[in-house]
mmCIF file of N, CA and C in Angstrom:
data_model
loop_
_atom_site.group_PDB
_atom_site.id
_atom_site.type_symbol
_atom_site.label_atom_id
_atom_site.label_comp_id
_atom_site.label_asym_id
_atom_site.label_seq_id
_atom_site.Cartn_x
_atom_site.Cartn_y
_atom_site.Cartn_z
ATOM 1 N N MET V 1 19.284 8.283 -5.602
ATOM 2 C CA MET V 1 19.100 6.780 -4.986
ATOM 3 C C MET V 1 17.767 7.073 -4.225
ATOM 4 N N ARG V 2 17.603 8.131 -3.595
ATOM 5 C CA ARG V 2 16.553 8.239 -2.626
ATOM 6 C C ARG V 2 15.352 8.363 -3.367
ATOM 7 N N LYS V 3 15.391 8.982 -4.519
ATOM 8 C CA LYS V 3 14.280 9.250 -5.472
ATOM 9 C C LYS V 3 13.776 7.867 -6.034
ATOM 10 N N LEU V 4 14.731 7.034 -6.580
ATOM 11 C CA LEU V 4 14.526 5.987 -6.913
ATOM 12 C C LEU V 4 13.723 4.888 -5.920
ATOM 13 N N LEU V 5 14.260 5.049 -4.726
ATOM 14 C CA LEU V 5 13.744 4.264 -3.508
ATOM 15 C C LEU V 5 12.123 4.570 -3.386
ATOM 16 N N ALA V 6 11.987 5.932 -3.393
ATOM 17 C CA ALA V 6 10.719 6.498 -3.176
ATOM 18 C C ALA V 6 9.701 6.044 -4.395
ATOM 19 N N ILE V 7 10.120 5.848 -5.507
ATOM 20 C CA ILE V 7 9.374 5.591 -6.756
ATOM 21 C C ILE V 7 9.178 3.980 -6.577
ATOM 22 N N VAL V 8 10.175 3.237 -6.150
ATOM 23 C CA VAL V 8 9.930 1.865 -5.944
ATOM 24 C C VAL V 8 8.916 1.561 -4.918
ATOM 25 N N ASN V 9 9.095 2.264 -3.885
ATOM 26 C CA ASN V 9 8.146 2.270 -2.847
ATOM 27 C C ASN V 9 6.479 2.602 -3.042
ATOM 28 N N VAL V 10 6.457 3.584 -3.901
ATOM 29 C CA VAL V 10 5.082 3.802 -4.363
ATOM 30 C C VAL V 10 4.532 2.632 -5.098
ATOM 31 N N ILE V 11 5.296 2.260 -6.043
ATOM 32 C CA ILE V 11 4.975 1.385 -7.073
ATOM 33 C C ILE V 11 4.619 0.020 -6.242
ATOM 34 N N ALA V 12 5.413 -0.312 -5.537
ATOM 35 C CA ALA V 12 5.390 -1.633 -4.570
ATOM 36 C C ALA V 12 4.172 -1.539 -3.813
ATOM 37 N N TRP V 13 3.756 -0.486 -3.003
ATOM 38 C CA TRP V 13 2.537 -0.384 -2.095
ATOM 39 C C TRP V 13 1.294 -0.379 -3.095
ATOM 40 N N SER V 14 1.661 0.179 -4.120
ATOM 41 C CA SER V 14 0.379 0.287 -5.261
ATOM 42 C C SER V 14 0.145 -1.110 -5.825
ATOM 43 N N GLY V 15 1.074 -1.767 -6.071
ATOM 44 C CA GLY V 15 0.829 -3.233 -6.502
ATOM 45 C C GLY V 15 0.297 -4.094 -5.302
ATOM 46 N N PHE V 16 0.789 -3.899 -4.134
ATOM 47 C CA PHE V 16 0.149 -4.608 -3.112
ATOM 48 C C PHE V 16 -1.238 -4.527 -2.913
ATOM 49 N N TRP V 17 -1.797 -3.205 -2.992
ATOM 50 C CA TRP V 17 -3.186 -2.957 -2.823
ATOM 51 C C TRP V 17 -4.106 -3.323 -3.883
ATOM 52 N N ALA V 18 -3.566 -3.136 -5.040
ATOM 53 C CA ALA V 18 -4.431 -3.628 -6.271
ATOM 54 C C ALA V 18 -4.263 -5.051 -6.542
ATOM 55 N N PHE V 19 -3.203 -5.697 -6.316
ATOM 56 C CA PHE V 19 -3.375 -7.303 -6.517
ATOM 57 C C PHE V 19 -4.031 -7.764 -5.163
ATOM 58 N N GLY V 20 -3.718 -7.523 -4.097
ATOM 59 C CA GLY V 20 -4.400 -7.786 -2.886
ATOM 60 C C GLY V 20 -5.837 -7.641 -3.044
ATOM 61 N N TYR V 21 -6.300 -6.612 -3.562
ATOM 62 C CA TYR V 21 -7.765 -6.435 -3.918
ATOM 63 C C TYR V 21 -8.233 -7.478 -4.719
ATOM 64 N N LEU V 22 -7.594 -7.546 -5.770
ATOM 65 C CA LEU V 22 -7.990 -8.659 -6.878
ATOM 66 C C LEU V 22 -8.070 -10.116 -6.180
ATOM 67 N N ALA V 23 -7.124 -10.383 -5.518
ATOM 68 C CA ALA V 23 -7.230 -11.732 -4.725
ATOM 69 C C ALA V 23 -8.137 -11.896 -3.847
ATOM 70 N N LEU V 24 -8.545 -10.823 -3.358
ATOM 71 C CA LEU V 24 -9.688 -11.117 -2.212
ATOM 72 C C LEU V 24 -11.078 -10.775 -2.627
ATOM 73 N N ALA V 25 -11.340 -9.772 -3.413
ATOM 74 C CA ALA V 25 -12.760 -9.397 -3.890
ATOM 75 C C ALA V 25 -12.963 -9.680 -5.320
ATOM 76 N N ALA V 26 -12.190 -10.109 -6.134
ATOM 77 C CA ALA V 26 -12.624 -10.328 -7.388
ATOM 78 C C ALA V 26 -13.241 -11.659 -7.502
ATOM 79 N N GLU V 27 -14.379 -11.617 -8.362
ATOM 80 C CA GLU V 27 -15.367 -12.837 -8.541
ATOM 81 C C GLU V 27 -15.124 -13.399 -9.948
ATOM 82 N N GLY V 28 -15.080 -14.677 -9.890
ATOM 83 C CA GLY V 28 -15.051 -15.350 -11.318
ATOM 84 C C GLY V 28 -13.544 -15.697 -11.758
ATOM 85 N N LEU V 29 -12.487 -15.533 -10.802
ATOM 86 C CA LEU V 29 -11.104 -15.938 -11.025
ATOM 87 C C LEU V 29 -10.911 -17.285 -10.737
ATOM 88 N N THR V 30 -10.151 -17.887 -11.519
ATOM 89 C CA THR V 30 -9.571 -19.289 -11.179
ATOM 90 C C THR V 30 -8.777 -19.371 -10.047
ATOM 91 N N ALA V 31 -8.490 -20.433 -9.280
ATOM 92 C CA ALA V 31 -7.757 -20.637 -8.268
ATOM 93 C C ALA V 31 -6.182 -20.326 -8.697
ATOM 94 N N THR V 32 -5.838 -20.392 -9.921
ATOM 95 C CA THR V 32 -4.407 -19.926 -10.401
ATOM 96 C C THR V 32 -4.312 -18.463 -10.556
ATOM 97 N N GLN V 33 -5.438 -17.980 -10.961
ATOM 98 C CA GLN V 33 -5.220 -16.333 -11.058
ATOM 99 C C GLN V 33 -5.448 -15.794 -9.621
ATOM 100 N N VAL V 34 -6.067 -16.279 -8.600
ATOM 101 C CA VAL V 34 -6.262 -15.613 -7.284
ATOM 102 C C VAL V 34 -4.687 -16.016 -6.618
ATOM 103 N N SER V 35 -4.181 -17.116 -7.105
ATOM 104 C CA SER V 35 -2.701 -17.397 -6.285
ATOM 105 C C SER V 35 -1.889 -16.507 -6.935
ATOM 106 N N VAL V 36 -1.756 -16.317 -8.238
ATOM 107 C CA VAL V 36 -0.971 -15.463 -8.929
ATOM 108 C C VAL V 36 -1.151 -13.813 -8.189
ATOM 109 N N ALA V 37 -2.375 -13.592 -8.045
ATOM 110 C CA ALA V 37 -2.506 -12.190 -7.615
ATOM 111 C C ALA V 37 -2.006 -11.865 -6.101
ATOM 112 N N ALA V 38 -2.214 -13.259 -5.168
ATOM 113 C CA ALA V 38 -1.900 -13.030 -4.024
ATOM 114 C C ALA V 38 -0.220 -12.912 -3.962
ATOM 115 N N LEU V 39 0.399 -13.871 -4.916
ATOM 116 C CA LEU V 39 1.974 -13.605 -4.751
ATOM 117 C C LEU V 39 2.491 -12.451 -5.214
ATOM 118 N N ILE V 40 1.698 -11.696 -6.284
ATOM 119 C CA ILE V 40 2.218 -10.341 -6.698
ATOM 120 C C ILE V 40 1.948 -9.491 -5.417
ATOM 121 N N ALA V 41 0.836 -9.568 -4.897
ATOM 122 C CA ALA V 41 0.611 -8.748 -3.575
ATOM 123 C C ALA V 41 1.714 -8.775 -2.600
ATOM 124 N N PHE V 42 1.916 -10.197 -2.198
ATOM 125 C CA PHE V 42 3.090 -10.304 -1.219
ATOM 126 C C PHE V 42 4.282 -9.842 -1.881
ATOM 127 N N ALA V 43 4.568 -9.796 -3.003
ATOM 128 C CA ALA V 43 5.866 -9.317 -3.409
ATOM 129 C C ALA V 43 5.852 -7.915 -3.309
ATOM 130 N N GLY V 44 4.889 -7.367 -3.653
ATOM 131 C CA GLY V 44 4.752 -5.934 -3.514
ATOM 132 C C GLY V 44 4.995 -5.506 -1.963
ATOM 133 N N LEU V 45 4.159 -6.221 -1.015
ATOM 134 C CA LEU V 45 4.296 -5.970 0.382
ATOM 135 C C LEU V 45 5.757 -5.886 1.004
ATOM 136 N N MET V 46 6.426 -7.046 0.485
ATOM 137 C CA MET V 46 7.852 -7.183 1.057
ATOM 138 C C MET V 46 8.712 -6.105 0.437
ATOM 139 N N THR V 47 8.341 -5.811 -0.960
ATOM 140 C CA THR V 47 9.226 -4.675 -1.662
ATOM 141 C C THR V 47 9.017 -3.405 -1.039
ATOM 142 N N GLY V 48 7.824 -3.216 -0.662
ATOM 143 C CA GLY V 48 7.336 -1.896 -0.093
ATOM 144 C C GLY V 48 7.851 -1.579 1.247
ATOM 145 N N VAL V 49 7.762 -2.660 2.069
ATOM 146 C CA VAL V 49 8.407 -2.553 3.557
ATOM 147 C C VAL V 49 9.749 -2.409 3.412
ATOM 148 N N GLY V 50 10.518 -3.177 2.495
ATOM 149 C CA GLY V 50 12.001 -3.121 2.361
ATOM 150 C C GLY V 50 12.330 -1.669 1.864
ATOM 151 N N ALA V 51 11.743 -1.126 1.001
ATOM 152 C CA ALA V 51 12.073 0.089 0.532
ATOM 153 C C ALA V 51 11.854 1.197 1.480
ATOM 154 N N TRP V 52 10.824 0.943 2.117
ATOM 155 C CA TRP V 52 10.362 1.902 3.386
ATOM 156 C C TRP V 52 11.322 1.943 4.254
ATOM 157 N N ILE V 53 11.956 0.748 4.842
ATOM 158 C CA ILE V 53 12.977 0.835 5.795
ATOM 159 C C ILE V 53 14.359 1.393 5.411
ATOM 160 N N ARG V 54 14.802 1.036 4.018
ATOM 161 C CA ARG V 54 15.908 1.576 3.619
ATOM 162 C C ARG V 54 15.644 3.115 3.619
ATOM 163 N N ILE V 55 14.454 3.609 3.104
ATOM 164 C CA ILE V 55 14.309 5.131 3.136
ATOM 165 C C ILE V 55 14.318 5.659 4.406
ATOM 166 N N ALA V 56 13.824 5.064 5.365
ATOM 167 C CA ALA V 56 14.041 5.522 6.924
ATOM 168 C C ALA V 56 15.451 5.676 7.420
ATOM 169 N N ARG V 57 16.184 4.724 7.207
ATOM 170 C CA ARG V 57 17.539 4.378 7.470
ATOM 171 C C ARG V 57 18.523 5.616 6.736
ATOM 172 N N MET V 58 18.127 5.838 5.437
ATOM 173 C CA MET V 58 18.703 6.975 4.791
ATOM 174 C C MET V 58 18.647 8.185 5.372
ATOM 175 N N ALA V 59 17.334 8.249 5.817
ATOM 176 C CA ALA V 59 16.883 9.761 6.390
ATOM 177 C C ALA V 59 17.650 9.784 7.798
ATOM 178 N N GLU V 60 17.716 8.857 8.612
ATOM 179 C CA GLU V 60 18.603 8.936 9.749
ATOM 180 C C GLU V 60 20.009 9.138 9.582
ATOM 181 N N GLU V 61 20.660 8.659 8.603
ATOM 182 C CA GLU V 61 21.850 8.860 8.335
ATOM 183 C C GLU V 61 22.387 10.109 7.764
ATOM 184 N N THR V 62 21.539 10.821 6.836
ATOM 185 C CA THR V 62 21.583 12.153 6.485
ATOM 186 C C THR V 62 21.134 13.154 7.251
ATOM 187 N N GLY V 63 20.403 12.834 8.323
ATOM 188 C CA GLY V 63 20.001 14.118 9.334
ATOM 189 C C GLY V 63 18.626 14.465 9.168
ATOM 190 N N ASP V 64 17.836 13.875 7.965
ATOM 191 C CA ASP V 64 16.546 14.435 7.686
ATOM 192 C C ASP V 64 15.654 13.786 8.798
ATOM 193 N N ALA V 65 15.972 12.677 9.399
ATOM 194 C CA ALA V 65 14.936 12.470 10.631
ATOM 195 C C ALA V 65 15.703 12.227 11.939
ATOM 196 N N PRO V 66 15.442 12.493 12.885
ATOM 197 C CA PRO V 66 16.125 12.064 14.288
ATOM 198 C C PRO V 66 16.224 10.390 14.284
ATOM 199 N N ARG V 67 17.397 10.237 14.979
ATOM 200 C CA ARG V 67 17.716 8.759 15.311
ATOM 201 C C ARG V 67 16.714 8.414 16.332
ATOM 202 N N SER V 68 15.997 7.243 16.135
ATOM 203 C CA SER V 68 15.304 6.864 17.165
ATOM 204 C C SER V 68 16.111 5.997 18.039
ATOM 205 N N GLY V 69 15.897 6.115 19.298
ATOM 206 C CA GLY V 69 16.712 5.492 20.381
ATOM 207 C C GLY V 69 15.857 5.380 21.637
ATOM 208 N N PRO V 70 16.501 4.876 22.613
ATOM 209 C CA PRO V 70 15.777 4.847 24.105
ATOM 210 C C PRO V 70 15.522 6.168 24.553
ATOM 211 N N LEU V 71 14.583 6.181 25.208
ATOM 212 C CA LEU V 71 14.241 7.447 26.075
ATOM 213 C C LEU V 71 15.265 7.611 27.150
ATOM 214 N N PRO V 72 15.596 8.842 27.546
ATOM 215 C CA PRO V 72 16.491 9.152 28.673
ATOM 216 C C PRO V 72 15.675 8.452 29.998
ATOM 217 N N ALA V 73 16.571 7.998 30.784
ATOM 218 C CA ALA V 73 16.113 7.461 32.149
ATOM 219 C C ALA V 73 14.941 8.422 32.842
ATOM 220 N N GLU V 74 15.238 9.603 32.969
ATOM 221 C CA GLU V 74 14.323 10.472 33.616
ATOM 222 C C GLU V 74 13.002 10.581 32.967
ATOM 223 N N VAL V 75 12.937 10.806 31.630
ATOM 224 C CA VAL V 75 11.957 10.969 30.898
ATOM 225 C C VAL V 75 10.879 9.625 31.028
ATOM 226 N N ARG V 76 11.694 8.357 30.840
ATOM 227 C CA ARG V 76 10.823 7.087 30.970
ATOM 228 C C ARG V 76 10.243 6.932 32.454
ATOM 229 N N GLU V 77 11.048 7.325 33.418
ATOM 230 C CA GLU V 77 10.577 7.012 34.849
ATOM 231 C C GLU V 77 9.394 8.034 35.195
ATOM 232 N N ALA V 78 9.453 9.305 34.522
ATOM 233 C CA ALA V 78 8.425 10.354 34.731
ATOM 234 C C ALA V 78 7.243 9.776 34.146
ATOM 235 N N ALA V 79 7.319 9.353 33.048
ATOM 236 C CA ALA V 79 6.099 8.808 32.252
ATOM 237 C C ALA V 79 5.494 7.591 32.946
ATOM 238 N N GLN V 80 6.302 6.829 33.247
ATOM 239 C CA GLN V 80 5.790 5.489 33.978
ATOM 240 C C GLN V 80 5.255 5.893 35.387
ATOM 241 N N ALA V 81 5.782 6.824 36.213
ATOM 242 C CA ALA V 81 5.185 7.149 37.404
ATOM 243 C C ALA V 81 3.875 7.916 37.041
ATOM 244 N N LYS V 82 3.581 8.686 35.955
ATOM 245 C CA LYS V 82 2.570 9.445 35.606
ATOM 246 C C LYS V 82 1.580 8.503 35.274
ATOM 247 N N TRP V 83 1.708 7.246 34.599
ATOM 248 C CA TRP V 83 0.906 6.234 34.308
ATOM 249 C C TRP V 83 0.307 5.642 35.526
ATOM 250 N N GLU V 84 1.335 5.242 36.231
ATOM 251 C CA GLU V 84 0.901 4.429 37.528
ATOM 252 C C GLU V 84 -0.146 5.420 38.476
ATOM 253 N N ASP V 85 0.210 6.542 38.477
ATOM 254 C CA ASP V 85 -0.733 7.351 39.383
ATOM 255 C C ASP V 85 -2.054 7.581 38.734
ATOM 256 N N SER V 86 -2.073 7.529 37.520
ATOM 257 C CA SER V 86 -3.520 7.619 36.948
ATOM 258 C C SER V 86 -4.602 6.447 37.092
ATOM 259 N N ASP V 87 -5.741 6.691 36.557
ATOM 260 C CA ASP V 87 -6.447 5.729 36.745
ATOM 261 C C ASP V 87 -6.817 4.880 35.557
ATOM 262 N N ALA V 88 -5.451 4.748 34.832
ATOM 263 C CA ALA V 88 -5.299 3.886 33.678
ATOM 264 C C ALA V 88 -5.804 2.428 33.830
ATOM 265 N N LEU V 89 -5.509 2.035 35.027
ATOM 266 C CA LEU V 89 -5.577 0.354 35.162
ATOM 267 C C LEU V 89 -7.136 0.110 35.598
ATOM 268 N N PRO V 90 -7.919 -0.596 35.078
ATOM 269 C CA PRO V 90 -9.172 -1.114 35.331
ATOM 270 C C PRO V 90 -9.460 -1.558 36.783
#
């Protein structure tokens, strides 16, 4: 299942970039052709994002990637104090 999702992800993003480029940069296309290219690019975008999210969730569930969660309070407060003490503010 993970390999299938990875293949779907690559194909979807490839379609997004290829048809997105056609929709934006190709000359001599009719409005219908541009619309179809834009719709296919949008479908590639949505499919690619969906597959990427599924892959990330599967990686967290299997332990291949650490679960992302809130920072511990002491780490968050130390970072906030360090930022406030710096000259980061204009």
